[in-house]
mmCIF file of N, CA and C in Angstrom:
data_model
loop_
_atom_site.group_PDB
_atom_site.id
_atom_site.type_symbol
_atom_site.label_atom_id
_atom_site.label_comp_id
_atom_site.label_asym_id
_atom_site.label_seq_id
_atom_site.Cartn_x
_atom_site.Cartn_y
_atom_site.Cartn_z
ATOM 1 N N LEU A 1 -11.315 -8.400 7.335
ATOM 2 C CA LEU A 1 -12.294 -8.889 6.506
ATOM 3 C C LEU A 1 -12.279 -8.317 5.353
ATOM 4 N N VAL A 2 -12.414 -6.465 5.457
ATOM 5 C CA VAL A 2 -12.815 -5.734 4.534
ATOM 6 C C VAL A 2 -11.825 -5.546 3.823
ATOM 7 N N PHE A 3 -10.584 -5.382 3.913
ATOM 8 C CA PHE A 3 -9.131 -5.346 3.476
ATOM 9 C C PHE A 3 -9.356 -6.681 2.156
ATOM 10 N N CYS A 4 -9.564 -7.997 2.915
ATOM 11 C CA CYS A 4 -9.351 -9.148 2.168
ATOM 12 C C CYS A 4 -10.349 -9.184 0.818
ATOM 13 N N VAL A 5 -11.646 -8.523 1.258
ATOM 14 C CA VAL A 5 -12.897 -8.575 -0.013
ATOM 15 C C VAL A 5 -12.673 -7.566 -0.593
ATOM 16 N N LEU A 6 -11.825 -6.232 -0.324
ATOM 17 C CA LEU A 6 -11.656 -5.539 -1.113
ATOM 18 C C LEU A 6 -10.274 -5.225 -2.043
ATOM 19 N N TYR A 7 -9.415 -6.147 -1.318
ATOM 20 C CA TYR A 7 -8.416 -6.403 -2.832
ATOM 21 C C TYR A 7 -8.569 -7.612 -3.346
ATOM 22 N N ALA A 8 -9.487 -8.420 -3.130
ATOM 23 C CA ALA A 8 -9.937 -9.903 -4.093
ATOM 24 C C ALA A 8 -10.582 -9.082 -5.123
ATOM 25 N N LEU A 9 -11.544 -7.907 -4.742
ATOM 26 C CA LEU A 9 -12.330 -7.117 -5.916
ATOM 27 C C LEU A 9 -11.053 -6.489 -6.715
ATOM 28 N N HIS A 10 -9.991 -5.854 -6.195
ATOM 29 C CA HIS A 10 -9.318 -5.433 -7.099
ATOM 30 C C HIS A 10 -8.430 -6.017 -7.535
ATOM 31 N N CYS A 11 -8.011 -7.448 -7.537
ATOM 32 C CA CYS A 11 -7.620 -8.537 -8.056
ATOM 33 C C CYS A 11 -8.527 -8.881 -9.358
ATOM 34 N N VAL A 12 -10.014 -8.954 -9.023
ATOM 35 C CA VAL A 12 -10.643 -9.336 -10.510
ATOM 36 C C VAL A 12 -10.963 -8.117 -11.406
ATOM 37 N N LEU A 13 -10.755 -6.740 -10.807
ATOM 38 C CA LEU A 13 -10.730 -5.825 -11.270
ATOM 39 C C LEU A 13 -9.494 -5.574 -12.362
ATOM 40 N N HIS A 14 -8.531 -5.837 -11.996
ATOM 41 C CA HIS A 14 -7.217 -5.355 -12.642
ATOM 42 C C HIS A 14 -6.989 -6.681 -14.014
ATOM 43 N N VAL A 15 -7.729 -7.295 -13.978
ATOM 44 C CA VAL A 15 -7.024 -7.953 -15.064
ATOM 45 C C VAL A 15 -7.452 -7.482 -17.061
ATOM 46 N N SER A 16 -8.814 -6.157 -16.301
ATOM 47 C CA SER A 16 -9.178 -5.808 -17.624
ATOM 48 C C SER A 16 -8.245 -4.858 -18.213
ATOM 49 N N SER A 17 -8.288 -4.689 -19.811
ATOM 50 C CA SER A 17 -7.741 -3.895 -20.391
ATOM 51 C C SER A 17 -8.305 -2.173 -20.887
ATOM 52 N N SER A 18 -9.600 -2.010 -20.226
ATOM 53 C CA SER A 18 -9.831 -0.499 -20.135
ATOM 54 C C SER A 18 -9.435 -0.043 -19.005
ATOM 55 N N PHE A 19 -9.125 1.032 -19.628
ATOM 56 C CA PHE A 19 -7.959 2.075 -18.646
ATOM 57 C C PHE A 19 -9.148 2.619 -17.391
ATOM 58 N N SER A 20 -10.435 2.853 -17.705
ATOM 59 C CA SER A 20 -11.148 3.443 -16.539
ATOM 60 C C SER A 20 -11.274 1.927 -15.608
ATOM 61 N N VAL A 21 -11.566 0.897 -15.997
ATOM 62 C CA VAL A 21 -11.757 -0.177 -15.200
ATOM 63 C C VAL A 21 -10.441 -0.176 -14.116
ATOM 64 N N LEU A 22 -9.125 -0.182 -15.022
ATOM 65 C CA LEU A 22 -8.133 -0.230 -14.306
ATOM 66 C C LEU A 22 -7.805 0.905 -12.871
ATOM 67 N N VAL A 23 -8.498 2.082 -13.624
ATOM 68 C CA VAL A 23 -8.477 2.851 -12.322
ATOM 69 C C VAL A 23 -9.234 2.629 -11.047
ATOM 70 N N LEU A 24 -10.430 2.758 -11.362
ATOM 71 C CA LEU A 24 -11.250 1.770 -10.538
ATOM 72 C C LEU A 24 -10.742 0.659 -9.856
ATOM 73 N N ALA A 25 -9.826 -0.472 -10.038
ATOM 74 C CA ALA A 25 -9.239 -1.171 -9.769
ATOM 75 C C ALA A 25 -7.982 -0.372 -8.527
ATOM 76 N N ARG A 26 -7.357 0.252 -8.944
ATOM 77 C CA ARG A 26 -6.461 1.022 -8.248
ATOM 78 C C ARG A 26 -7.044 1.880 -7.098
ATOM 79 N N ALA A 27 -8.302 2.229 -7.359
ATOM 80 C CA ALA A 27 -9.042 3.075 -6.095
ATOM 81 C C ALA A 27 -9.356 2.376 -5.151
ATOM 82 N N VAL A 28 -9.681 0.704 -5.616
ATOM 83 C CA VAL A 28 -10.343 -0.008 -4.435
ATOM 84 C C VAL A 28 -8.959 -0.428 -3.521
ATOM 85 N N SER A 29 -8.103 -0.938 -4.462
ATOM 86 C CA SER A 29 -6.660 -0.846 -3.730
ATOM 87 C C SER A 29 -6.267 -0.178 -2.650
ATOM 88 N N GLY A 30 -6.251 1.108 -2.996
ATOM 89 C CA GLY A 30 -5.731 2.405 -2.322
ATOM 90 C C GLY A 30 -6.669 2.082 -1.015
ATOM 91 N N VAL A 31 -7.812 2.331 -1.420
ATOM 92 C CA VAL A 31 -9.028 2.331 0.074
ATOM 93 C C VAL A 31 -8.495 0.723 1.112
ATOM 94 N N ALA A 32 -8.150 -0.191 0.682
ATOM 95 C CA ALA A 32 -8.181 -1.581 1.058
ATOM 96 C C ALA A 32 -6.842 -1.335 1.884
ATOM 97 N N THR A 33 -5.558 -0.828 1.075
ATOM 98 C CA THR A 33 -4.279 -0.540 1.820
ATOM 99 C C THR A 33 -4.430 0.296 2.882
ATOM 100 N N ALA A 34 -4.962 1.768 2.837
ATOM 101 C CA ALA A 34 -5.342 2.497 3.714
ATOM 102 C C ALA A 34 -5.929 1.710 4.910
ATOM 103 N N ILE A 35 -6.527 0.908 4.647
ATOM 104 C CA ILE A 35 -7.296 0.188 6.011
ATOM 105 C C ILE A 35 -6.508 -0.591 6.769
ATOM 106 N N LEU A 36 -5.358 -1.442 5.488
ATOM 107 C CA LEU A 36 -4.181 -2.518 6.036
ATOM 108 C C LEU A 36 -3.538 -1.452 7.028
ATOM 109 N N PHE A 37 -2.706 -0.203 6.538
ATOM 110 C CA PHE A 37 -2.135 0.713 7.453
ATOM 111 C C PHE A 37 -2.734 1.139 8.686
ATOM 112 N N SER A 38 -4.011 1.726 8.407
ATOM 113 C CA SER A 38 -4.489 2.494 9.877
ATOM 114 C C SER A 38 -4.643 1.457 10.721
ATOM 115 N N SER A 39 -4.706 0.088 10.794
ATOM 116 C CA SER A 39 -4.814 -0.808 11.889
ATOM 117 C C SER A 39 -3.162 -0.972 12.381
ATOM 118 N N PHE A 40 -2.528 -0.775 11.535
ATOM 119 C CA PHE A 40 -0.936 -0.923 11.823
ATOM 120 C C PHE A 40 -0.699 -0.053 12.708
ATOM 121 N N GLU A 41 -0.985 1.247 12.301
ATOM 122 C CA GLU A 41 -0.712 2.368 12.988
ATOM 123 C C GLU A 41 -1.186 2.339 14.287
ATOM 124 N N ALA A 42 -2.311 2.099 14.168
ATOM 125 C CA ALA A 42 -3.486 2.231 15.669
ATOM 126 C C ALA A 42 -2.738 1.382 16.835
ATOM 127 N N TRP A 43 -2.126 -0.085 16.250
ATOM 128 C CA TRP A 43 -1.289 -0.968 16.583
ATOM 129 C C TRP A 43 -0.089 -0.184 17.330
ATOM 130 N N LEU A 44 0.690 0.282 16.709
ATOM 131 C CA LEU A 44 2.217 0.828 17.046
ATOM 132 C C LEU A 44 1.853 1.934 17.623
ATOM 133 N N ILE A 45 1.027 2.527 18.021
ATOM 134 C CA ILE A 45 0.657 3.832 18.749
ATOM 135 C C ILE A 45 0.602 3.358 19.910
ATOM 136 N N SER A 46 -0.290 2.236 20.237
ATOM 137 C CA SER A 46 -0.818 1.527 21.551
ATOM 138 C C SER A 46 0.242 1.284 22.272
ATOM 139 N N GLU A 47 0.947 0.321 21.612
ATOM 140 C CA GLU A 47 2.547 -0.702 21.871
ATOM 141 C C GLU A 47 3.612 0.140 22.020
ATOM 142 N N HIS A 48 3.719 1.130 21.555
ATOM 143 C CA HIS A 48 5.004 2.079 21.569
ATOM 144 C C HIS A 48 5.701 2.306 22.751
ATOM 145 N N SER A 49 4.755 2.612 23.914
ATOM 146 C CA SER A 49 5.656 2.899 25.095
ATOM 147 C C SER A 49 6.133 1.516 25.611
ATOM 148 N N SER A 50 5.869 0.452 25.278
ATOM 149 C CA SER A 50 6.365 -0.873 26.082
ATOM 150 C C SER A 50 6.909 -1.474 25.175
ATOM 151 N N ARG A 51 6.952 -1.331 24.160
ATOM 152 C CA ARG A 51 8.145 -2.032 23.085
ATOM 153 C C ARG A 51 9.130 -1.441 22.446
ATOM 154 N N PHE A 52 9.070 -0.240 22.251
ATOM 155 C CA PHE A 52 9.628 0.838 21.284
ATOM 156 C C PHE A 52 10.507 1.803 22.686
ATOM 157 N N ALA A 53 10.607 1.427 23.834
ATOM 158 C CA ALA A 53 11.082 2.556 24.965
ATOM 159 C C ALA A 53 12.005 3.770 24.622
ATOM 160 N N LYS A 54 12.760 3.056 23.734
ATOM 161 C CA LYS A 54 14.236 3.791 23.188
ATOM 162 C C LYS A 54 13.972 4.689 22.706
ATOM 163 N N CYS A 55 13.105 4.990 21.363
ATOM 164 C CA CYS A 55 12.992 6.064 20.496
ATOM 165 C C CYS A 55 11.735 6.705 20.620
ATOM 166 N N SER A 56 11.501 7.850 20.053
ATOM 167 C CA SER A 56 10.182 7.977 20.017
ATOM 168 C C SER A 56 9.637 7.761 19.136
ATOM 169 N N LEU A 57 8.022 8.479 19.159
ATOM 170 C CA LEU A 57 7.329 7.525 18.112
ATOM 171 C C LEU A 57 7.383 8.556 16.921
ATOM 172 N N ALA A 58 7.451 9.853 17.116
ATOM 173 C CA ALA A 58 7.921 10.499 15.823
ATOM 174 C C ALA A 58 8.818 9.929 15.320
ATOM 175 N N GLU A 59 10.351 9.938 15.797
ATOM 176 C CA GLU A 59 11.109 9.404 15.100
ATOM 177 C C GLU A 59 11.083 7.684 14.249
ATOM 178 N N THR A 60 9.724 7.359 14.855
ATOM 179 C CA THR A 60 9.153 6.141 14.128
ATOM 180 C C THR A 60 8.471 6.144 13.069
ATOM 181 N N PHE A 61 7.563 7.085 13.239
ATOM 182 C CA PHE A 61 6.840 7.012 12.031
ATOM 183 C C PHE A 61 7.565 8.091 11.154
ATOM 184 N N ALA A 62 8.383 9.012 11.353
ATOM 185 C CA ALA A 62 9.700 9.717 9.886
ATOM 186 C C ALA A 62 10.045 8.362 9.326
ATOM 187 N N LEU A 63 10.840 7.285 10.322
ATOM 188 C CA LEU A 63 11.355 6.469 9.251
ATOM 189 C C LEU A 63 10.821 5.441 8.530
ATOM 190 N N GLN A 64 9.243 5.349 8.865
ATOM 191 C CA GLN A 64 8.362 4.701 8.697
ATOM 192 C C GLN A 64 8.208 5.609 7.119
ATOM 193 N N THR A 65 8.001 6.804 7.324
ATOM 194 C CA THR A 65 7.446 7.660 6.124
ATOM 195 C C THR A 65 8.618 7.623 5.166
ATOM 196 N N GLN A 66 10.048 7.513 5.251
ATOM 197 C CA GLN A 66 10.784 7.733 4.512
ATOM 198 C C GLN A 66 10.964 6.614 3.698
ATOM 199 N N GLY A 67 10.701 5.163 4.653
ATOM 200 C CA GLY A 67 10.782 3.751 3.820
ATOM 201 C C GLY A 67 9.478 3.940 2.629
ATOM 202 N N ASN A 68 8.333 4.368 3.055
ATOM 203 C CA ASN A 68 7.408 4.391 2.422
ATOM 204 C C ASN A 68 7.648 5.224 0.876
ATOM 205 N N ALA A 69 8.242 5.932 1.075
ATOM 206 C CA ALA A 69 8.393 7.084 -0.106
ATOM 207 C C ALA A 69 9.708 6.543 -0.729
ATOM 208 N N LEU A 70 10.229 6.066 -0.254
ATOM 209 C CA LEU A 70 11.463 4.984 -1.033
ATOM 210 C C LEU A 70 10.923 3.665 -2.084
ATOM 211 N N ALA A 71 9.904 3.291 -1.310
ATOM 212 C CA ALA A 71 9.113 2.175 -1.335
ATOM 213 C C ALA A 71 8.473 2.809 -2.790
ATOM 214 N N ALA A 72 7.628 3.936 -3.053
ATOM 215 C CA ALA A 72 6.776 4.605 -3.722
ATOM 216 C C ALA A 72 7.714 4.759 -5.093
ATOM 217 N N VAL A 73 8.841 5.355 -4.851
ATOM 218 C CA VAL A 73 9.532 5.444 -5.756
ATOM 219 C C VAL A 73 10.099 4.425 -6.812
ATOM 220 N N ALA A 74 10.671 3.490 -6.115
ATOM 221 C CA ALA A 74 10.948 2.146 -6.621
ATOM 222 C C ALA A 74 9.689 1.600 -7.344
ATOM 223 N N SER A 75 8.852 1.530 -6.887
ATOM 224 C CA SER A 75 7.411 1.340 -7.517
ATOM 225 C C SER A 75 6.698 1.493 -8.959
ATOM 226 N N GLY A 76 6.742 2.936 -8.751
ATOM 227 C CA GLY A 76 6.957 4.187 -9.772
ATOM 228 C C GLY A 76 7.686 3.614 -10.922
ATOM 229 N N LEU A 77 8.828 3.526 -10.739
ATOM 230 C CA LEU A 77 10.006 3.234 -11.945
ATOM 231 C C LEU A 77 9.998 1.728 -12.101
ATOM 232 N N VAL A 78 9.369 0.830 -11.348
ATOM 233 C CA VAL A 78 9.002 -0.625 -11.738
ATOM 234 C C VAL A 78 7.693 -0.715 -12.809
ATOM 235 N N ALA A 79 6.979 0.133 -12.021
ATOM 236 C CA ALA A 79 4.903 0.032 -12.784
ATOM 237 C C ALA A 79 5.476 1.185 -14.655
ATOM 238 N N GLN A 80 6.357 1.928 -14.371
ATOM 239 C CA GLN A 80 6.597 2.927 -15.958
ATOM 240 C C GLN A 80 7.430 1.821 -16.606
ATOM 241 N N GLY A 81 8.115 0.712 -16.219
ATOM 242 C CA GLY A 81 9.077 0.429 -17.281
ATOM 243 C C GLY A 81 8.082 -1.021 -17.801
ATOM 244 N N ALA A 82 6.959 -1.651 -16.499
ATOM 245 C CA ALA A 82 6.046 -2.417 -17.374
ATOM 246 C C ALA A 82 5.066 -1.652 -18.152
ATOM 247 N N VAL A 83 4.944 -0.547 -18.328
ATOM 248 C CA VAL A 83 4.014 0.016 -19.077
ATOM 249 C C VAL A 83 4.558 0.072 -20.660
ATOM 250 N N HIS A 84 5.940 0.313 -20.262
ATOM 251 C CA HIS A 84 6.724 0.362 -22.001
ATOM 252 C C HIS A 84 6.871 -1.225 -22.180
ATOM 253 N N ILE A 85 6.549 -2.323 -21.598
ATOM 254 C CA ILE A 85 6.602 -3.514 -22.023
ATOM 255 C C ILE A 85 5.530 -3.798 -22.177
ATOM 256 N N GLY A 86 4.785 -4.046 -21.438
ATOM 257 C CA GLY A 86 3.093 -4.723 -21.279
ATOM 258 C C GLY A 86 1.804 -3.986 -21.788
ATOM 259 N N GLY A 87 1.897 -2.763 -22.051
ATOM 260 C CA GLY A 87 0.853 -2.062 -21.969
ATOM 261 C C GLY A 87 0.579 -1.416 -20.571
ATOM 262 N N TYR A 88 -0.987 -0.652 -20.338
ATOM 263 C CA TYR A 88 -1.465 -0.150 -19.243
ATOM 264 C C TYR A 88 -1.938 -1.408 -18.358
ATOM 265 N N GLY A 89 -1.908 -2.551 -18.597
ATOM 266 C CA GLY A 89 -2.567 -3.513 -17.514
ATOM 267 C C GLY A 89 -1.025 -4.234 -17.176
ATOM 268 N N ALA A 90 -0.228 -3.859 -17.932
ATOM 269 C CA ALA A 90 1.081 -4.679 -16.960
ATOM 270 C C ALA A 90 1.117 -4.253 -15.743
ATOM 271 N N PRO A 91 1.279 -2.892 -15.132
ATOM 272 C CA PRO A 91 1.461 -2.897 -13.755
ATOM 273 C C PRO A 91 0.774 -3.307 -12.962
ATOM 274 N N MET A 92 -0.456 -3.252 -13.258
ATOM 275 C CA MET A 92 -1.280 -3.743 -12.558
ATOM 276 C C MET A 92 -0.750 -5.780 -11.934
ATOM 277 N N ALA A 93 -0.501 -6.242 -13.155
ATOM 278 C CA ALA A 93 -0.323 -7.633 -13.162
ATOM 279 C C ALA A 93 1.434 -7.889 -12.172
ATOM 280 N N VAL A 94 2.154 -6.583 -12.569
ATOM 281 C CA VAL A 94 3.509 -7.079 -11.648
ATOM 282 C C VAL A 94 2.541 -6.922 -10.029
ATOM 283 N N ALA A 95 1.820 -6.064 -9.771
ATOM 284 C CA ALA A 95 1.683 -5.181 -8.459
ATOM 285 C C ALA A 95 1.520 -6.525 -7.965
#
């Protein structure tokens, strides 16, 4: 529920054209995303031995980290293109 409240706050803040409000919106979104990912990682660690016995936990996290890095690079490129087209608020709307 905390994730939902924080992300709803982010959505309200990201429609602003003020750069400082947009930065605040991204910070709130970052906290919400950290809460979302940490709950998944806690589940993965607790269930790994029974569901993913063929590969090690380190390999699973390595694959997850590489996937997150590729997604971050792609998101950055899309966001930069959105800034050129629609200004500072456009990447927030694309997200």
